[in-house]
């Protein structure tokens, strides 16, 4: 909901903090607290991705903008508001006062596009949209192996002799075309063609082995289904067991980790009203009062299965 809605519901910060000055009040808006669009509703597709410059920049040359991964801007913005909340809690520990904190989808979208937007602020000219056949840097580019697996090569000119050895062309390590950064830039198309042909001769497992041995960085471009089964995610508690959901035994954990402090186990989201009685009981309401609130529709009741 845009600005104004919570105030109409008597849930704006000024009113809530009047009840409790220690409250930490956090919100997320589409476009910020001020300006002509402050009251406009925003979605991650419109505010985070489209308005920020990010969507226009994350496509290949000649390709139209596409629809990004659903909710990805929301997830990033949630981490930003988490940072705001934890900062406010620290502030409260020091001062005894709460705070009104937040961010916007637009702000986090611009932050994610920060390298390009900051460059524009400085009057710089950004690189053209990526063209994998004629990239700015052939050493940072996707390639395909003989078994059809795409992977991202992400190395530097310092590792060029090692990469040349790995593809079976050690003589290229001293090729004058690739003697310095200018040479790599001027001959990027030729190098892309050369690397593409070499990588297309062997399966990905081969390249993963030889390039890892040479300490040349690559990354397999996995589908979401492949990522879900990646053992690296489980051993690092990125994917964790999930309690209480029939037919679903794992979920994605928060990326925030305090080493040595275990996370609360992941559980299913509660049903609407599932904990109403428990919460109101903690607040001092007696069963008859809780039943009266539910009968009047002031609070949701427990789901039918729970009530039964």
CSV table of C-alpha atoms in Angstrom, one decimal:
chain,number,residue,atom,x,y,z
A,1,UNK,CA,0.0,0.0,0.0
A,2,UNK,CA,1.4,3.5,-0.8
A,3,UNK,CA,1.8,6.3,1.6
A,4,UNK,CA,-1.4,7.4,3.2
A,5,UNK,CA,-3.1,4.1,3.6
A,6,UNK,CA,-1.7,3.2,7.0
A,7,UNK,CA,-2.4,6.7,8.3
A,8,UNK,CA,-6.1,6.2,7.4
A,9,UNK,CA,-6.0,3.0,9.4
A,10,UNK,CA,-4.4,4.8,12.3
A,11,UNK,CA,-1.2,2.7,11.8
A,12,UNK,CA,1.2,5.4,10.7
A,13,UNK,CA,4.5,5.8,12.6
A,14,UNK,CA,3.5,9.0,14.4
A,15,UNK,CA,0.4,7.4,15.9
A,16,UNK,CA,2.0,4.0,16.7
A,17,UNK,CA,5.2,5.6,18.2
A,18,UNK,CA,2.8,7.7,20.4
A,19,UNK,CA,1.6,4.4,21.9
A,20,UNK,CA,5.1,3.0,22.3
A,21,UNK,CA,8.2,5.3,21.6
A,22,UNK,CA,10.5,2.2,21.6
A,23,UNK,CA,8.8,0.7,18.6
A,24,UNK,CA,10.9,0.0,15.5
A,25,UNK,CA,8.6,0.7,12.6
A,26,UNK,CA,9.7,-0.5,9.2
A,27,UNK,CA,8.1,-0.3,5.8
A,28,UNK,CA,8.9,-0.8,2.1
A,29,UNK,CA,7.5,1.5,-0.6
A,30,UNK,CA,7.7,1.4,-4.3
A,31,UNK,CA,9.3,4.8,-5.0
A,32,UNK,CA,10.3,6.4,-1.7
A,33,UNK,CA,8.9,8.8,0.8
A,34,UNK,CA,8.8,12.0,-1.3
A,35,UNK,CA,8.4,13.2,-4.8
A,36,UNK,CA,5.6,13.0,-7.4
A,37,UNK,CA,5.5,9.1,-7.4
A,38,UNK,CA,5.7,8.6,-3.6
A,39,UNK,CA,2.0,7.5,-3.5
A,40,UNK,CA,2.2,5.2,-6.5
A,41,UNK,CA,2.1,1.5,-5.9
A,42,UNK,CA,5.2,-0.3,-7.0
A,43,UNK,CA,6.2,-3.9,-7.9
A,44,UNK,CA,9.6,-5.4,-8.2
A,45,UNK,CA,9.1,-5.6,-12.0
A,46,UNK,CA,8.2,-1.9,-12.3
A,47,UNK,CA,10.1,-0.1,-9.6
A,48,UNK,CA,13.1,-2.4,-8.8
A,49,UNK,CA,13.8,-3.7,-12.3
A,50,UNK,CA,12.4,-1.3,-14.8
A,51,UNK,CA,12.8,2.2,-13.3
A,52,UNK,CA,16.3,1.6,-11.9
A,53,UNK,CA,18.1,0.9,-15.2
A,54,UNK,CA,18.7,-2.7,-14.1
A,55,UNK,CA,16.4,-4.4,-16.6
A,56,UNK,CA,17.7,-2.4,-19.6
A,57,UNK,CA,21.2,-3.5,-18.7
A,58,UNK,CA,20.7,-7.2,-18.1
A,59,UNK,CA,20.1,-8.3,-21.7
A,60,UNK,CA,22.3,-9.1,-24.7
A,61,UNK,CA,22.9,-6.7,-27.5
A,62,UNK,CA,20.0,-6.7,-30.0
A,63,UNK,CA,17.6,-8.4,-27.6
A,64,UNK,CA,14.5,-6.7,-26.1
A,65,UNK,CA,14.1,-6.5,-22.4
A,66,UNK,CA,12.7,-9.6,-20.8
A,67,UNK,CA,10.8,-10.5,-17.6
A,68,UNK,CA,13.3,-11.3,-14.8
A,69,UNK,CA,13.0,-13.9,-12.1
A,70,UNK,CA,9.8,-13.3,-10.2
A,71,UNK,CA,10.2,-11.8,-6.8
A,72,UNK,CA,14.0,-11.3,-7.1
A,73,UNK,CA,13.7,-7.6,-6.5
A,74,UNK,CA,11.4,-8.2,-3.5
A,75,UNK,CA,14.0,-10.6,-1.9
A,76,UNK,CA,16.8,-8.1,-2.3
A,77,UNK,CA,14.7,-5.3,-0.9
A,78,UNK,CA,13.7,-7.5,2.1
A,79,UNK,CA,17.4,-7.9,3.0
A,80,UNK,CA,17.8,-4.1,2.8
A,81,UNK,CA,14.9,-3.5,5.2
A,82,UNK,CA,16.3,-6.2,7.4
A,83,UNK,CA,19.5,-4.2,7.6
A,84,UNK,CA,17.5,-1.1,8.4
A,85,UNK,CA,15.6,-2.9,11.2
A,86,UNK,CA,18.8,-4.3,12.8
A,87,UNK,CA,20.4,-0.9,12.7
A,88,UNK,CA,17.4,0.6,14.4
A,89,UNK,CA,17.5,-2.1,17.1
A,90,UNK,CA,21.2,-1.2,17.8
A,91,UNK,CA,20.2,2.5,17.9
A,92,UNK,CA,17.5,1.6,20.4
A,93,UNK,CA,20.0,-0.3,22.6
A,94,UNK,CA,22.1,2.9,22.6
A,95,UNK,CA,19.4,5.5,23.0
A,96,UNK,CA,16.3,3.8,24.3
A,97,UNK,CA,14.3,5.2,21.4
A,98,UNK,CA,12.8,3.4,18.5
A,99,UNK,CA,12.9,4.5,14.9
A,100,UNK,CA,11.0,4.8,11.7
A,101,UNK,CA,13.1,2.9,9.0
A,102,UNK,CA,12.5,1.6,5.5
A,103,UNK,CA,13.6,1.5,1.9
A,104,UNK,CA,12.0,1.4,-1.5
A,105,UNK,CA,12.1,-1.0,-4.4
A,106,UNK,CA,13.5,1.8,-6.5
A,107,UNK,CA,16.3,2.5,-4.1
A,108,UNK,CA,17.4,-1.1,-3.9
A,109,UNK,CA,17.1,-1.5,-7.7
A,110,UNK,CA,19.4,1.5,-8.2
A,111,UNK,CA,21.7,0.1,-5.6
A,112,UNK,CA,21.9,-3.2,-7.5
A,113,UNK,CA,22.7,-1.2,-10.7
A,114,UNK,CA,25.1,1.0,-8.7
A,115,UNK,CA,28.2,0.5,-10.9
A,116,UNK,CA,26.3,1.7,-14.0
A,117,UNK,CA,24.2,4.4,-12.4
A,118,UNK,CA,27.3,5.8,-10.4
A,119,UNK,CA,29.2,5.8,-13.7
A,120,UNK,CA,26.4,7.8,-15.3
A,121,UNK,CA,26.5,10.3,-12.5
A,122,UNK,CA,30.2,10.8,-13.1
A,123,UNK,CA,29.6,11.4,-16.8
A,124,UNK,CA,31.0,8.1,-17.8
A,125,UNK,CA,30.1,6.1,-20.9
A,126,UNK,CA,29.0,2.6,-20.0
A,127,UNK,CA,30.0,-0.5,-22.0
A,128,UNK,CA,27.6,-1.4,-24.7
A,129,UNK,CA,25.1,-4.2,-24.1
A,130,UNK,CA,26.9,-7.6,-23.9
A,131,UNK,CA,27.3,-9.5,-27.2
A,132,UNK,CA,28.8,-12.9,-26.5
A,133,UNK,CA,30.2,-13.1,-30.0
A,134,UNK,CA,32.0,-9.7,-29.7
A,135,UNK,CA,32.3,-9.2,-25.9
A,136,UNK,CA,34.1,-6.4,-24.2
A,137,UNK,CA,36.2,-9.2,-22.6
A,138,UNK,CA,36.3,-12.7,-24.0
A,139,UNK,CA,37.7,-14.0,-20.7
A,140,UNK,CA,34.4,-13.1,-19.0
A,141,UNK,CA,31.9,-14.7,-21.3
A,142,UNK,CA,29.6,-17.7,-21.5
A,143,UNK,CA,30.8,-20.7,-23.6
A,144,UNK,CA,29.3,-24.1,-24.4
A,145,UNK,CA,30.9,-27.5,-24.0
A,146,UNK,CA,30.5,-30.5,-26.4
A,147,UNK,CA,27.7,-32.0,-24.2
A,148,UNK,CA,25.7,-28.8,-24.6
A,149,UNK,CA,26.4,-27.4,-21.1
A,150,UNK,CA,26.8,-23.6,-20.9
A,151,UNK,CA,29.3,-22.3,-18.4
A,152,UNK,CA,30.6,-18.9,-17.5
A,153,UNK,CA,34.3,-18.2,-17.9
A,154,UNK,CA,35.4,-15.5,-15.4
A,155,UNK,CA,39.1,-15.1,-15.4
A,156,UNK,CA,41.7,-12.3,-16.1
A,157,UNK,CA,44.6,-11.7,-18.5
A,158,UNK,CA,47.0,-12.8,-15.8
A,159,UNK,CA,45.6,-16.3,-16.1
A,160,UNK,CA,45.7,-16.3,-19.9
A,161,UNK,CA,48.8,-18.6,-20.1
A,162,UNK,CA,47.1,-21.1,-17.8
A,163,UNK,CA,44.0,-21.0,-19.9
A,164,UNK,CA,46.0,-21.5,-23.1
A,165,UNK,CA,47.6,-24.6,-21.6
A,166,UNK,CA,44.2,-25.9,-20.4
A,167,UNK,CA,42.7,-25.8,-23.9
A,168,UNK,CA,45.8,-27.5,-25.4
A,169,UNK,CA,47.2,-24.3,-27.1
A,170,UNK,CA,50.1,-23.3,-24.8
A,171,UNK,CA,51.7,-21.3,-27.7
A,172,UNK,CA,48.8,-18.8,-27.4
A,173,UNK,CA,50.1,-17.7,-24.0
A,174,UNK,CA,52.8,-15.7,-25.8
A,175,UNK,CA,50.7,-14.7,-28.8
A,176,UNK,CA,51.3,-10.9,-29.4
A,177,UNK,CA,47.6,-10.4,-30.0
A,178,UNK,CA,47.0,-11.1,-26.3
A,179,UNK,CA,50.1,-9.5,-24.8
A,180,UNK,CA,48.2,-6.8,-22.9
A,181,UNK,CA,44.7,-5.5,-22.0
A,182,UNK,CA,44.5,-3.5,-25.2
A,183,UNK,CA,45.2,-6.5,-27.2
A,184,UNK,CA,42.6,-8.6,-25.5
A,185,UNK,CA,40.0,-5.8,-26.1
A,186,UNK,CA,40.9,-5.3,-29.8
A,187,UNK,CA,41.0,-9.1,-30.5
A,188,UNK,CA,38.0,-10.1,-28.3
A,189,UNK,CA,36.0,-11.4,-31.2
A,190,UNK,CA,38.8,-13.6,-32.5
A,191,UNK,CA,39.5,-14.9,-29.0
A,192,UNK,CA,35.9,-15.6,-28.4
A,193,UNK,CA,35.7,-17.7,-31.6
A,194,UNK,CA,39.0,-19.5,-30.7
A,195,UNK,CA,37.8,-20.3,-27.2
A,196,UNK,CA,34.3,-21.3,-28.4
A,197,UNK,CA,35.8,-23.8,-30.8
A,198,UNK,CA,38.1,-25.2,-28.2
A,199,UNK,CA,35.5,-25.6,-25.5
A,200,UNK,CA,33.1,-27.2,-28.0
A,201,UNK,CA,35.5,-30.1,-28.4
A,202,UNK,CA,35.2,-31.6,-24.9
A,203,UNK,CA,32.4,-32.2,-22.3
A,204,UNK,CA,31.9,-29.9,-19.3
A,205,UNK,CA,33.4,-32.4,-16.9
A,206,UNK,CA,36.7,-32.3,-18.7
A,207,UNK,CA,36.8,-28.5,-18.7
A,208,UNK,CA,35.8,-28.4,-15.0
A,209,UNK,CA,38.7,-30.7,-14.2
A,210,UNK,CA,41.5,-29.1,-16.3
A,211,UNK,CA,40.5,-25.5,-15.6
A,212,UNK,CA,40.2,-26.1,-11.9
A,213,UNK,CA,43.6,-27.6,-11.9
A,214,UNK,CA,45.0,-24.5,-13.7
A,215,UNK,CA,43.0,-22.3,-11.2
A,216,UNK,CA,41.0,-20.7,-14.0
A,217,UNK,CA,37.6,-19.8,-12.7
A,218,UNK,CA,34.4,-21.1,-14.4
A,219,UNK,CA,30.9,-21.7,-13.2
A,220,UNK,CA,28.3,-24.1,-14.6
A,221,UNK,CA,25.1,-22.2,-15.6
A,222,UNK,CA,22.6,-24.3,-13.7
A,223,UNK,CA,18.9,-24.4,-14.1
A,224,UNK,CA,16.8,-23.8,-10.9
A,225,UNK,CA,16.1,-27.6,-10.8
A,226,UNK,CA,19.8,-28.3,-10.9
A,227,UNK,CA,20.5,-25.7,-8.3
A,228,UNK,CA,17.9,-27.3,-6.0
A,229,UNK,CA,19.9,-30.5,-6.1
A,230,UNK,CA,23.4,-29.0,-5.8
A,231,UNK,CA,25.1,-30.6,-2.7
A,232,UNK,CA,27.0,-27.4,-2.0
A,233,UNK,CA,23.7,-25.8,-1.0
A,234,UNK,CA,22.9,-28.4,1.6
A,235,UNK,CA,26.3,-28.6,3.2
A,236,UNK,CA,26.3,-24.8,3.7
A,237,UNK,CA,22.6,-24.7,4.9
A,238,UNK,CA,21.4,-22.7,1.9
A,239,UNK,CA,18.8,-25.5,1.4
A,240,UNK,CA,17.6,-26.7,4.8
A,241,UNK,CA,15.0,-29.2,6.1
A,242,UNK,CA,11.4,-27.9,6.4
A,243,UNK,CA,9.1,-29.0,9.1
A,244,UNK,CA,5.4,-29.5,8.9
A,245,UNK,CA,4.7,-29.6,5.2
A,246,UNK,CA,3.4,-32.8,3.6
A,247,UNK,CA,5.3,-33.6,0.4
A,248,UNK,CA,7.9,-30.9,0.9
A,249,UNK,CA,10.9,-31.6,3.0
A,250,UNK,CA,13.4,-28.8,2.2
A,251,UNK,CA,13.3,-25.1,1.6
A,252,UNK,CA,15.7,-22.1,1.1
A,253,UNK,CA,17.2,-20.5,4.2
A,254,UNK,CA,18.0,-16.9,4.8
A,255,UNK,CA,21.4,-15.9,3.4
A,256,UNK,CA,22.3,-14.2,6.7
A,257,UNK,CA,24.5,-16.4,8.9
A,258,UNK,CA,26.0,-15.8,12.4
A,259,UNK,CA,28.7,-18.4,12.6
A,260,UNK,CA,28.4,-20.5,15.7
A,261,UNK,CA,24.8,-19.5,16.3
A,262,UNK,CA,22.3,-22.0,14.9
A,263,UNK,CA,19.3,-20.8,13.0
A,264,UNK,CA,15.8,-21.4,14.0
A,265,UNK,CA,14.6,-24.5,12.1
A,266,UNK,CA,12.5,-23.7,9.1
A,267,UNK,CA,8.8,-24.3,9.5
A,268,UNK,CA,5.7,-23.8,7.4
A,269,UNK,CA,3.9,-20.5,7.4
A,270,UNK,CA,1.0,-20.4,9.8
A,271,UNK,CA,-2.6,-20.6,8.7
A,272,UNK,CA,-4.6,-17.4,9.0
A,273,UNK,CA,-5.6,-17.1,12.7
A,274,UNK,CA,-3.7,-20.2,13.7
A,275,UNK,CA,-2.0,-18.5,16.7
A,276,UNK,CA,-4.7,-15.9,17.5
A,277,UNK,CA,-5.7,-17.6,20.8
A,278,UNK,CA,-2.0,-18.1,21.8
A,279,UNK,CA,-1.1,-14.4,21.1
A,280,UNK,CA,-4.1,-12.9,22.8
A,281,UNK,CA,-3.6,-15.1,25.8
A,282,UNK,CA,0.0,-13.8,26.1
A,283,UNK,CA,-1.5,-10.3,26.0
A,284,UNK,CA,-3.8,-11.0,28.9
A,285,UNK,CA,-7.1,-11.7,27.3
A,286,UNK,CA,-9.3,-14.4,28.9
A,287,UNK,CA,-10.9,-17.1,26.7
A,288,UNK,CA,-14.3,-15.4,26.9
A,289,UNK,CA,-12.9,-12.2,25.6
A,290,UNK,CA,-11.0,-13.9,22.8
A,291,UNK,CA,-14.2,-15.8,21.8
A,292,UNK,CA,-16.1,-12.4,21.7
A,293,UNK,CA,-13.5,-10.8,19.5
A,294,UNK,CA,-13.6,-13.7,17.1
A,295,UNK,CA,-17.4,-13.7,17.1
A,296,UNK,CA,-17.4,-10.0,16.1
A,297,UNK,CA,-14.8,-10.6,13.4
A,298,UNK,CA,-12.3,-8.3,15.1
A,299,UNK,CA,-9.6,-11.0,14.9
A,300,UNK,CA,-9.4,-14.2,12.8
A,301,UNK,CA,-10.2,-17.5,14.5
A,302,UNK,CA,-8.2,-20.6,14.3
A,303,UNK,CA,-8.5,-22.7,11.1
A,304,UNK,CA,-11.3,-25.3,11.2
A,305,UNK,CA,-8.9,-28.2,11.4
A,306,UNK,CA,-7.1,-26.6,14.4
A,307,UNK,CA,-10.4,-25.6,16.1
A,308,UNK,CA,-11.7,-29.2,15.7
